[in-house]
Coordinates of N, CA and C in Angstrom, one line a residue:
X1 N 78.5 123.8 95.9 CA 79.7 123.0 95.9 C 80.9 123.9 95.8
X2 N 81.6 123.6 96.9 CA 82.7 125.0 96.5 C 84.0 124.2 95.1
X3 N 84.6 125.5 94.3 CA 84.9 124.9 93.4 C 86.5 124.4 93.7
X4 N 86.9 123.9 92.6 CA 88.3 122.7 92.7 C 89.3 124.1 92.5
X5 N 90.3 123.2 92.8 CA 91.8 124.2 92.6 C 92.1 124.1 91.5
X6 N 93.1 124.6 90.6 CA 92.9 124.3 89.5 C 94.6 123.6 89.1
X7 N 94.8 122.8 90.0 CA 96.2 121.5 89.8 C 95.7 120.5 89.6
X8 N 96.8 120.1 88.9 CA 96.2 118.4 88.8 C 94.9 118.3 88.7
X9 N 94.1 119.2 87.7 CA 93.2 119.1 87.1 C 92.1 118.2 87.2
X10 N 92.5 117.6 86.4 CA 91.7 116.1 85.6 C 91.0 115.1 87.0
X11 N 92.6 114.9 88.2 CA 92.1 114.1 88.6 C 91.5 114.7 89.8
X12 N 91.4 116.2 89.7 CA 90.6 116.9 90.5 C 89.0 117.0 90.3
X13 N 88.8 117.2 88.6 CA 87.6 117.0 88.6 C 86.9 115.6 88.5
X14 N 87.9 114.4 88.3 CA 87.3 112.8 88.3 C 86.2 112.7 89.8
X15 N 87.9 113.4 90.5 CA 87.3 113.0 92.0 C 85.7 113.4 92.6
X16 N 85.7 115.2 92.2 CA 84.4 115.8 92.4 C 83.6 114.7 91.3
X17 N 83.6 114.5 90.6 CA 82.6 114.2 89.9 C 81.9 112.4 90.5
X18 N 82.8 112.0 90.7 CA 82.6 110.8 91.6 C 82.1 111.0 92.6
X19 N 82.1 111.7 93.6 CA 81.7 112.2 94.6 C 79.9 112.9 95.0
X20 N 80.1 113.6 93.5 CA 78.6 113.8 92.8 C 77.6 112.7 92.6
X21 N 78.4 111.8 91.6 CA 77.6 110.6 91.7 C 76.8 109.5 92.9
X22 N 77.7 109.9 94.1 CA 77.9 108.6 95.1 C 76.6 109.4 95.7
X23 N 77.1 111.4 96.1 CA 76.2 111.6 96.9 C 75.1 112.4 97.0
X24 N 74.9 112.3 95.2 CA 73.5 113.1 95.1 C 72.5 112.2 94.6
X25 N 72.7 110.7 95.0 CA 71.7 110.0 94.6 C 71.6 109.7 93.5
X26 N 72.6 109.4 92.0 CA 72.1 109.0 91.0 C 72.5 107.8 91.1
X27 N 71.5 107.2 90.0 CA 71.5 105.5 89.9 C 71.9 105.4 88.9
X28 N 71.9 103.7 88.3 CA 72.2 103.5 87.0 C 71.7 104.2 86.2
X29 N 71.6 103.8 84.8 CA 70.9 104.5 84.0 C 70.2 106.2 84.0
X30 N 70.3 106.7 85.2 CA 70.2 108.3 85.3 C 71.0 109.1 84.3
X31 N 70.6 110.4 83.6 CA 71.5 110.9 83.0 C 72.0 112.1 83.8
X32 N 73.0 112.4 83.6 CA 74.4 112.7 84.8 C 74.0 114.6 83.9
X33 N 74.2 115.5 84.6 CA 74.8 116.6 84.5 C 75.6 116.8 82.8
X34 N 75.1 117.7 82.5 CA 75.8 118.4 81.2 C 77.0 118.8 81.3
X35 N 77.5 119.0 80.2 CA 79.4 119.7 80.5 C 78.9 120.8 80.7
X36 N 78.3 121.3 79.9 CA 78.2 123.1 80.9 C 77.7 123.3 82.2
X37 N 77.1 122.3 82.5 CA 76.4 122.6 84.1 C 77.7 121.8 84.5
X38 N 78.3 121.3 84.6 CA 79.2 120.8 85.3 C 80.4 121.8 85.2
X39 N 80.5 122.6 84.3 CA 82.0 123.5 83.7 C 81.2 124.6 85.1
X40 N 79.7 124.9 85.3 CA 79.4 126.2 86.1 C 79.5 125.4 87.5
X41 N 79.4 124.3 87.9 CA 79.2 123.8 89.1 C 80.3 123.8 89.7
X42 N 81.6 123.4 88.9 CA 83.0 122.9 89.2 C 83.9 124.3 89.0
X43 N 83.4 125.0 88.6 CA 84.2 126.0 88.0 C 85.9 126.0 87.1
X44 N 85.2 124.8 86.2 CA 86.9 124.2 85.4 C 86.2 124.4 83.9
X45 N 87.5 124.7 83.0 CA 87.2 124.9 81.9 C 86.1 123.7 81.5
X46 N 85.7 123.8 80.2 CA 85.3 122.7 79.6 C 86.0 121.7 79.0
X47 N 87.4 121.8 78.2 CA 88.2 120.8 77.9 C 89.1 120.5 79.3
X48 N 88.9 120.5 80.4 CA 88.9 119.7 81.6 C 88.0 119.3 81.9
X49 N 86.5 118.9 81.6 CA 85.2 118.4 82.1 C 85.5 116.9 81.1
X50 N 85.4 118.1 79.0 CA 86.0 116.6 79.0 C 87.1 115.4 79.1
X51 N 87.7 116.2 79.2 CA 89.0 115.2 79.3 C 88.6 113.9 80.7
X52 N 88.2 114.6 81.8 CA 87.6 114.0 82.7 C 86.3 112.8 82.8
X53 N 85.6 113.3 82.1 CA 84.6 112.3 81.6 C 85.4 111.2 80.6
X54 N 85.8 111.6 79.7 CA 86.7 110.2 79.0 C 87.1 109.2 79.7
X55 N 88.1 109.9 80.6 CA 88.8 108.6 82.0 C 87.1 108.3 82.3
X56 N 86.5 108.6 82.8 CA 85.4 107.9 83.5 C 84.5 107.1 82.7
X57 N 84.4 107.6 81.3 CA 83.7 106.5 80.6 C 84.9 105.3 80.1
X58 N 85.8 105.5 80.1 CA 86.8 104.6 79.8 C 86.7 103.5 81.5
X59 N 86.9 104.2 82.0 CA 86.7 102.9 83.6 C 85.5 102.2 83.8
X60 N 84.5 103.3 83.2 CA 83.4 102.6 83.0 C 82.3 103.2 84.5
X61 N 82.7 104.0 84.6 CA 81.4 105.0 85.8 C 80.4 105.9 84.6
X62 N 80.5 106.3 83.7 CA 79.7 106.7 82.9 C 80.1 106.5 81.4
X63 N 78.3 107.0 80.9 CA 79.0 106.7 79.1 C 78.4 107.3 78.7
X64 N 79.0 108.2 77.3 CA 78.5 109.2 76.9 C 77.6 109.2 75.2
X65 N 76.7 109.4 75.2 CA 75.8 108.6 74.2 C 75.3 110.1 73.6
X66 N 76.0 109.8 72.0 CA 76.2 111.2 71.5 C 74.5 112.1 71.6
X67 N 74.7 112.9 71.2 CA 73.4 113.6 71.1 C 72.8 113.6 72.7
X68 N 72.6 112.7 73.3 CA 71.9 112.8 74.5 C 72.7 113.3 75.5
X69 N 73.9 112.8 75.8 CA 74.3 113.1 76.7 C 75.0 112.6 78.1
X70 N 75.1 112.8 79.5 CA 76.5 111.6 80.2 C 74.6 110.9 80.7
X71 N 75.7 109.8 80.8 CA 75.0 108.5 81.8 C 75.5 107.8 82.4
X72 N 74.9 107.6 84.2 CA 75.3 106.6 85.1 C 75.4 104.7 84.3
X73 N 76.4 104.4 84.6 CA 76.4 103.5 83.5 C 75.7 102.2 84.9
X74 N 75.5 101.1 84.1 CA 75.0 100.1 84.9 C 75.7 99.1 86.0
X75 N 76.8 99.3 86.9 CA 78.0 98.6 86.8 C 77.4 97.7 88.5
X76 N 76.2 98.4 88.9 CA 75.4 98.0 90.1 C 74.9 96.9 89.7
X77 N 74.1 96.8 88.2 CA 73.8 95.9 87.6 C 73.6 94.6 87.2
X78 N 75.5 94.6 87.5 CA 76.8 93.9 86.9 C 76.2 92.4 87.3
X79 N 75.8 91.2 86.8 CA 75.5 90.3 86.9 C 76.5 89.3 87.0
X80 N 75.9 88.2 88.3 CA 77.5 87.4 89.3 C 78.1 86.9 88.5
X81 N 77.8 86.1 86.8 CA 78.5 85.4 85.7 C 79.5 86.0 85.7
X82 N 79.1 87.6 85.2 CA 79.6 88.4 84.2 C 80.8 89.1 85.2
X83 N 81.1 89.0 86.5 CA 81.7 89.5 86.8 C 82.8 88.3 87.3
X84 N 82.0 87.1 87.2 CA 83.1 86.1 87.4 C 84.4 85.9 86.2
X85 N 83.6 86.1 85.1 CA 83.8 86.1 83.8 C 85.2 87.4 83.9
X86 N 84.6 88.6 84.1 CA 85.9 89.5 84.2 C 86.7 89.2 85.2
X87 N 86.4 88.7 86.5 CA 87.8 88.5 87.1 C 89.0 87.4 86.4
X88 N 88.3 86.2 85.7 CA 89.1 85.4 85.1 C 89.9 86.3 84.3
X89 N 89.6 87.1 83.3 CA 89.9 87.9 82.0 C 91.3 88.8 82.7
X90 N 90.7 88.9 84.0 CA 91.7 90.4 84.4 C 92.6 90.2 85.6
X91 N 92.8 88.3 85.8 CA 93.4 88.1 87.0 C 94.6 88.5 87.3
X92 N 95.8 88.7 86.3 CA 97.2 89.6 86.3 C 97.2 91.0 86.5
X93 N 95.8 91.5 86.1 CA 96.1 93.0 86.6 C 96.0 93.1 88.0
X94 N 94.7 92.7 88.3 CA 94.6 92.4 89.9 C 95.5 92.1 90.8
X95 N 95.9 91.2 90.3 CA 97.1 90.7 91.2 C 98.3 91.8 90.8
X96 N 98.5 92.4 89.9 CA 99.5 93.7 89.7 C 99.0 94.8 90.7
X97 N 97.6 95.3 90.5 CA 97.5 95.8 91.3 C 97.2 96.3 92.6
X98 N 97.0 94.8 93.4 CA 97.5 94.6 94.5 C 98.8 94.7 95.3
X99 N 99.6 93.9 94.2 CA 100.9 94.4 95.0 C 101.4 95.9 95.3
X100 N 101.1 96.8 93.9 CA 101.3 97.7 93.9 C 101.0 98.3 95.5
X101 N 99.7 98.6 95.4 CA 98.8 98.8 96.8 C 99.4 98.3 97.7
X102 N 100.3 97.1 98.0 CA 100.5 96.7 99.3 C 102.1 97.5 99.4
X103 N 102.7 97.6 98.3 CA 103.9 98.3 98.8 C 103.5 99.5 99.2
X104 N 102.9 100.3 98.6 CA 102.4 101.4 98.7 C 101.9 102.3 100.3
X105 N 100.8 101.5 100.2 CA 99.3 101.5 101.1 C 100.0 101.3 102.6
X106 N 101.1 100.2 102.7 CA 100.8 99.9 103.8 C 101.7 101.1 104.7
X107 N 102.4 101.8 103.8 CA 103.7 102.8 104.8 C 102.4 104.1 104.5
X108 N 101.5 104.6 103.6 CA 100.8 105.6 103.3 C 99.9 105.2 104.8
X109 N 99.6 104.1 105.4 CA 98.7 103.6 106.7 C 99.4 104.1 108.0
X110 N 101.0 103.9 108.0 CA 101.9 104.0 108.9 C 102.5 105.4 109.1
X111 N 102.3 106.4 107.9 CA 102.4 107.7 107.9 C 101.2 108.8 108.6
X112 N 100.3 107.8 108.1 CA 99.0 108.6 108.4 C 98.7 108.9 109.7
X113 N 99.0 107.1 110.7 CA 98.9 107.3 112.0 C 99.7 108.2 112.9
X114 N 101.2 108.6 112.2 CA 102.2 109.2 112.7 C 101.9 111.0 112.7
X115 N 100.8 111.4 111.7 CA 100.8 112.5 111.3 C 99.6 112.9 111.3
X116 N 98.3 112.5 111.6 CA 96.8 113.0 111.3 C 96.6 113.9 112.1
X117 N 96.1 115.0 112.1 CA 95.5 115.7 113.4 C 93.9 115.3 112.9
X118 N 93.3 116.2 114.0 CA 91.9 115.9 114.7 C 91.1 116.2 113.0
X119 N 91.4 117.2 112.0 CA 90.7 117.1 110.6 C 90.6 116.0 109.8
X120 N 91.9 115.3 109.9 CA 92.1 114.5 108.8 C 91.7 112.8 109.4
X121 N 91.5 113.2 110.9 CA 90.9 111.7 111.6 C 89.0 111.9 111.0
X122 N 88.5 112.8 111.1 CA 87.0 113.3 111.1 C 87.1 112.7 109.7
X123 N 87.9 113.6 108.6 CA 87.3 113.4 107.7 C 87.4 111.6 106.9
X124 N 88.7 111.2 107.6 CA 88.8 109.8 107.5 C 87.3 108.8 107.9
X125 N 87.2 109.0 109.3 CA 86.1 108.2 110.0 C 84.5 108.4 109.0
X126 N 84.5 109.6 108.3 CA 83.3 109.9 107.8 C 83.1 109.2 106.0
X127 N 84.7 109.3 105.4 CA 84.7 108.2 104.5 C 84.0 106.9 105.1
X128 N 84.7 106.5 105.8 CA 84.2 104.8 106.7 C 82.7 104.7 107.0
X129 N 82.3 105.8 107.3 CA 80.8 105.6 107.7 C 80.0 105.9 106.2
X130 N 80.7 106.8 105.7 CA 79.8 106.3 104.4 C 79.9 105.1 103.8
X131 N 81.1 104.6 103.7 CA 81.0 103.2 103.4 C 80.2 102.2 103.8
X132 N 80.1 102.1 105.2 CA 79.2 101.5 105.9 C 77.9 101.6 105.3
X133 N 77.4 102.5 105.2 CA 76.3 103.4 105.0 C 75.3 102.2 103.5
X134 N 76.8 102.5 102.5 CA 76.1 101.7 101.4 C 76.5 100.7 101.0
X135 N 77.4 100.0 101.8 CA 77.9 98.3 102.3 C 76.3 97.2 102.6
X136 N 76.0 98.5 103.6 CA 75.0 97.6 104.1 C 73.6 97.3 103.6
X137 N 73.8 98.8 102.4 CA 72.2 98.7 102.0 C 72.7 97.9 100.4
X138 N 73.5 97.3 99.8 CA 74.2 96.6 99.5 C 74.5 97.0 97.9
X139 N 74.6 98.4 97.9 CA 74.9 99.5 97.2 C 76.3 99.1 96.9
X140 N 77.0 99.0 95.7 CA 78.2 98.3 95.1 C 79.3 99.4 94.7
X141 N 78.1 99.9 93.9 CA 79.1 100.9 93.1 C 79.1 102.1 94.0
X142 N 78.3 102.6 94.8 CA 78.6 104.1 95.7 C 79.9 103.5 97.2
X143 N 79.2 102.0 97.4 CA 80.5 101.6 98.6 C 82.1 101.8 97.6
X144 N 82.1 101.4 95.9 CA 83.8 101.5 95.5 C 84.0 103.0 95.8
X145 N 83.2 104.0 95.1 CA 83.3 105.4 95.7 C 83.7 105.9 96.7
X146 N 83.0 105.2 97.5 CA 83.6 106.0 99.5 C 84.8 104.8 99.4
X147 N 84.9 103.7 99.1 CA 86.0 103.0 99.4 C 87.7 103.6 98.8
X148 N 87.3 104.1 97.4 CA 88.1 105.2 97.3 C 88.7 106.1 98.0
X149 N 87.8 106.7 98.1 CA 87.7 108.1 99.0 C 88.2 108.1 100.6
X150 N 87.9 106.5 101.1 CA 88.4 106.6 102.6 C 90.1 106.5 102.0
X151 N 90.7 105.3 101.0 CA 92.0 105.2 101.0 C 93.0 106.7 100.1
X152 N 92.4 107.3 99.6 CA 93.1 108.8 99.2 C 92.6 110.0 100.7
X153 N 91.9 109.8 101.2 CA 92.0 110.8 102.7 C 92.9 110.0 103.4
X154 N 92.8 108.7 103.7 CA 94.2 108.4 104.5 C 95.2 108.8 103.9
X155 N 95.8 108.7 102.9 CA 97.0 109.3 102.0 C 97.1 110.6 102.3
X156 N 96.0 111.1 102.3 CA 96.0 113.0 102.5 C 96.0 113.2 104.3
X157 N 96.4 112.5 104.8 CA 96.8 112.2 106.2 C 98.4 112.2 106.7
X158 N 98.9 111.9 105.3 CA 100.2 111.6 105.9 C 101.0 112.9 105.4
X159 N 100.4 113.9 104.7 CA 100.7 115.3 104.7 C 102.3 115.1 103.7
X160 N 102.1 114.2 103.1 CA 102.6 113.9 102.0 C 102.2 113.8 100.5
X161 N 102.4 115.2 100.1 CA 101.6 115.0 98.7 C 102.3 114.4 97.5
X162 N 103.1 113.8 97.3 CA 103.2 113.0 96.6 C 102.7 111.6 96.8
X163 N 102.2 111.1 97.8 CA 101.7 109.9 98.4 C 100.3 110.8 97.9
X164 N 99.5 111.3 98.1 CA 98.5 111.9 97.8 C 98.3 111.3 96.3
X165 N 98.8 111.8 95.6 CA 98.9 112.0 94.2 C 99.2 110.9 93.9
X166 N 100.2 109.7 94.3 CA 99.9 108.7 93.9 C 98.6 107.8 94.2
X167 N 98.1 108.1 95.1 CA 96.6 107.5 95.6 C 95.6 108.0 94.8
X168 N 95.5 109.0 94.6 CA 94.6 109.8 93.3 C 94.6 109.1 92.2
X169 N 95.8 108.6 91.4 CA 96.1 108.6 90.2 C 95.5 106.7 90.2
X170 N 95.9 106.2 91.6 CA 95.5 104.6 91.8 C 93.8 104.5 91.9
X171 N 93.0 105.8 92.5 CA 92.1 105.4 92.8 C 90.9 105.9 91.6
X172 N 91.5 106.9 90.6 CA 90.7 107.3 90.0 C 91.2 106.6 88.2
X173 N 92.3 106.3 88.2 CA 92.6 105.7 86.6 C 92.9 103.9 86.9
X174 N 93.0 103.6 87.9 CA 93.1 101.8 88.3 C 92.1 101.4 88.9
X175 N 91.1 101.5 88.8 CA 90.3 100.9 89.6 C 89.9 99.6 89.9
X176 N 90.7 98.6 89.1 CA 90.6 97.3 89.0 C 90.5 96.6 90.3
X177 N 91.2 97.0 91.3 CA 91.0 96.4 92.7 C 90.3 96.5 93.3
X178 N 89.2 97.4 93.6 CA 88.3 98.6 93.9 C 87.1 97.2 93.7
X179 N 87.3 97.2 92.3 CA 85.8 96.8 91.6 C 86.2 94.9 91.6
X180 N 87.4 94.5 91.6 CA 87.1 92.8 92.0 C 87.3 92.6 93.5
X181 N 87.8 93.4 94.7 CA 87.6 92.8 95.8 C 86.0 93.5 96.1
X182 N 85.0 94.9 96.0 CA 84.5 94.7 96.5 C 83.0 93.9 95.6
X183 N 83.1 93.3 94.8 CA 81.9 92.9 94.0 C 82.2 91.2 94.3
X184 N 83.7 90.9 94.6 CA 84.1 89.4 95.7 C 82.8 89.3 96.7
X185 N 82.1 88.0 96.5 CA 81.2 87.7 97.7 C 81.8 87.6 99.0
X186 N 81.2 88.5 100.3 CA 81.3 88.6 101.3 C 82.4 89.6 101.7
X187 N 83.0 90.4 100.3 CA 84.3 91.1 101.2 C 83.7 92.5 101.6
X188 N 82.5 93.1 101.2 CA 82.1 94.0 101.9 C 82.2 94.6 103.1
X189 N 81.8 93.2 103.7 CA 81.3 93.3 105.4 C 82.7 93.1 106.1
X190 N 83.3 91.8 105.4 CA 85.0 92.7 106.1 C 85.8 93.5 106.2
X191 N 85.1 94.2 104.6 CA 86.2 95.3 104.5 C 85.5 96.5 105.3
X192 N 84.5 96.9 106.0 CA 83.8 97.5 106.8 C 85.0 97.1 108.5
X193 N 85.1 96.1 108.4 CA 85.7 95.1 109.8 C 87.2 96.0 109.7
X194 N 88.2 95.6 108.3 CA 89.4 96.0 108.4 C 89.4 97.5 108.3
X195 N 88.6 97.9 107.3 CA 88.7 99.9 107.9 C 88.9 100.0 109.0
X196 N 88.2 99.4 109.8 CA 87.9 99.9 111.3 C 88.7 99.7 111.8
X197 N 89.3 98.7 111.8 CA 91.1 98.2 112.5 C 92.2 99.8 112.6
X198 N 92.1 100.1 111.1 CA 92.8 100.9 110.6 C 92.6 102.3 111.1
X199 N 91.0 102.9 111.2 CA 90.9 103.8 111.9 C 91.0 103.7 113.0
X200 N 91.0 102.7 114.3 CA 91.4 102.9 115.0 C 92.6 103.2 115.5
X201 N 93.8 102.3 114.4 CA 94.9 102.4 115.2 C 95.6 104.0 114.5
X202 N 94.8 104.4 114.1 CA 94.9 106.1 113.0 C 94.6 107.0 113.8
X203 N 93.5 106.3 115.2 CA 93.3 107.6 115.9 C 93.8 107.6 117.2
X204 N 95.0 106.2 117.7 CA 95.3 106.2 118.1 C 96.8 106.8 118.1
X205 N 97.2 106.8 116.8 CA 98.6 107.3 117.0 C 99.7 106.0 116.4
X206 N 98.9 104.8 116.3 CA 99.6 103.5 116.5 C 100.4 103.3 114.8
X207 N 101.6 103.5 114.5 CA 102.0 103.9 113.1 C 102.3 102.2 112.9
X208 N 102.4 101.2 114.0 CA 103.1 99.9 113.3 C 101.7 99.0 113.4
X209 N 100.5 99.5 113.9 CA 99.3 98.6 113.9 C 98.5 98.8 112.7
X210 N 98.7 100.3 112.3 CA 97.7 101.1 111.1 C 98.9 100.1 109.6
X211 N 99.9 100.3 109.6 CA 100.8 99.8 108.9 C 100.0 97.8 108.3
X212 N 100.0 97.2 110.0 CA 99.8 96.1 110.0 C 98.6 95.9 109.5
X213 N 97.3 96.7 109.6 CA 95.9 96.6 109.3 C 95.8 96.4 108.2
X214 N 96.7 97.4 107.5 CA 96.2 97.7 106.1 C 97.2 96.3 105.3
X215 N 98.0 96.3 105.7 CA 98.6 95.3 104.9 C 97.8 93.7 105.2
X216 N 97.1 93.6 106.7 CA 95.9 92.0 106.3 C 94.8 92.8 105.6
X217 N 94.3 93.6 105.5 CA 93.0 93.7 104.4 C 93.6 93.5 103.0
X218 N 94.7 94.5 102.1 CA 95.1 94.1 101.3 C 95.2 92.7 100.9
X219 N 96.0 91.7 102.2 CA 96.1 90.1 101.9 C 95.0 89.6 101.9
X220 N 94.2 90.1 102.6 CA 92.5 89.6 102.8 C 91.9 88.9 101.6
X221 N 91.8 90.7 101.1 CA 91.4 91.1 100.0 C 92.0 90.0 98.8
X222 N 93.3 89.7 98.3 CA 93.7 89.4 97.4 C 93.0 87.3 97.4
X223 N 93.4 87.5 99.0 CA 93.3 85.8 99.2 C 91.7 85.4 98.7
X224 N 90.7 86.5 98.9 CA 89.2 86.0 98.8 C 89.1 86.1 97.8
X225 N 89.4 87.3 96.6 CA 89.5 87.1 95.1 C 89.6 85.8 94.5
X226 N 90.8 85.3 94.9 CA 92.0 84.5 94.8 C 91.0 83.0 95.0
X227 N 90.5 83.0 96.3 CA 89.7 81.9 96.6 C 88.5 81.7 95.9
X228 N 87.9 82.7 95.4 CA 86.8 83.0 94.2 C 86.7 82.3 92.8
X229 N 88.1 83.0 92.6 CA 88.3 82.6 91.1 C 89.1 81.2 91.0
X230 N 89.1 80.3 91.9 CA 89.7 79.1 91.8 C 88.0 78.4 92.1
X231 N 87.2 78.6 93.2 CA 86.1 78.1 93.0 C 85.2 77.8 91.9
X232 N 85.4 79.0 91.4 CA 84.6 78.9 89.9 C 85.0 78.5 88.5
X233 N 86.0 78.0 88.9 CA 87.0 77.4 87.8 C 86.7 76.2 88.1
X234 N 86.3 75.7 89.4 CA 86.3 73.9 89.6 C 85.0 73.2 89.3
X235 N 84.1 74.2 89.3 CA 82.7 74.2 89.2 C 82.4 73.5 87.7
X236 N 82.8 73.6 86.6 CA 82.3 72.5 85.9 C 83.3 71.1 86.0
X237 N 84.3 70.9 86.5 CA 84.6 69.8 86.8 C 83.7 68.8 87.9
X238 N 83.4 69.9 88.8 CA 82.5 68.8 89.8 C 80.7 68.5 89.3
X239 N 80.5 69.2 88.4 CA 79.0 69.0 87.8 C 79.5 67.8 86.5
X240 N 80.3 67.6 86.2 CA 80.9 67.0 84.9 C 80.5 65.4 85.3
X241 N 80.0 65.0 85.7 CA 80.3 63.3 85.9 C 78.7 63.0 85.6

């Protein structure tokens, strides 16, 4: 693995380490790489491994269980109650962090198309296909990972690094969106549909279609949450009689 740069640190090593997880095959419950094997893999100090692992056990991709050591935490797991349960609990963040993302996202979509050359399309389309990849085998937590990772390469498209850096900072410390649209029943398979919108009009050139894409998946996305968490709210009213 070649090693990280040594800016922006933290959310340099989140990212590799995410990346690790998605693509060397660990599952739940696996125990994850030591700080020293990770300080030699990554080539970053060690009080940047931990500081890095903190954010991650704090989001909840790993947890660190003294004496033993990191672990893939269970979030594939995540049972349909328990996650109906947290969207009720966390519906204002979501909905914050959506909008955020739509002001955001949709000009970072419109930039992207105006500015990608032939690297930044490749590496885009290959986020998407990994997504695909574990969309379909119905893999949860490795599709938030590539789903990350497709929307900070589009960012790293528009050769704007401060749009970079805000995409980083959205996709590795907020992950709230991430984790209620794609664990939302059925938004996998569309959100497989709207990538594709988006990469096409990205490798077309098209800055007001890539713009448009991204802003109906965003709405998509919020409206099927949205339609979720009102379903399951009505659900002991209509068993009640």
């Amino acid at each position: 693995m070649p090693r990280i740069k040594k800016i922006r640190l933290c959310d340099s090593v989140i990212e590799a380490v995410k990346e690790m997880i998605a693509e060397e095959g660990f599952k739940p419950g696996d125990k994850f790489y030591s700080e020293n094997e990770l300080t030699k893999q990554l080539g970053v100090s060690r009080s940047s491994i931990r500081e890095a692992v903190k954010i991650l056990e704090t989001t909840g991709f790993v947890c660190v269980r003294q004496g033993k050591g990191i672990f893939i935490t269970d979030r594939q797991g995540l049972r349909f109650e328990e996650f109906t349960g947290w969207l009720k609990n966390n519906e204002q963040a979501i909905r914050d962090n959506f909008e955020v993302r739509m002001i955001l996202e949709s000009k970072v979509a419109r930039y992207a198309a105006a500015k990608a050359d032939t690297d930044d399309i490749c590496r885009l389309q290959e986020a998407h296909t990994a997504f695909i990849k574990y969309a379909r085998e119905n893999d949860t937590e490795r599709a938030i990972v590539c789903d990350g990772r497709f929307h900070r390469r589009l960012a790293a498209a528009t050769k704007n690094e401060t749009l970079h850096v805000l995409m980083k900072a959205i996709t590795t410390k907020l992950p709230t969106g991430w984790i209620s649209s794609l664990y939302t029943p059925g938004r996998m398979e569309k959100t497989i549909n709207e990538h594709s919108d988006i990469v096409a009009a990205v490798k077309k050139g098209d800055a007001a279609g890539a713009e448009n894409a991204m802003m109906r998946h965003l709405l998509n996305a919020v409206h099927d949450i949205s339609c979720h968490i009102e379903a399951e709210q009505v659900k002991p009213e209509e068993g009640a009689g």
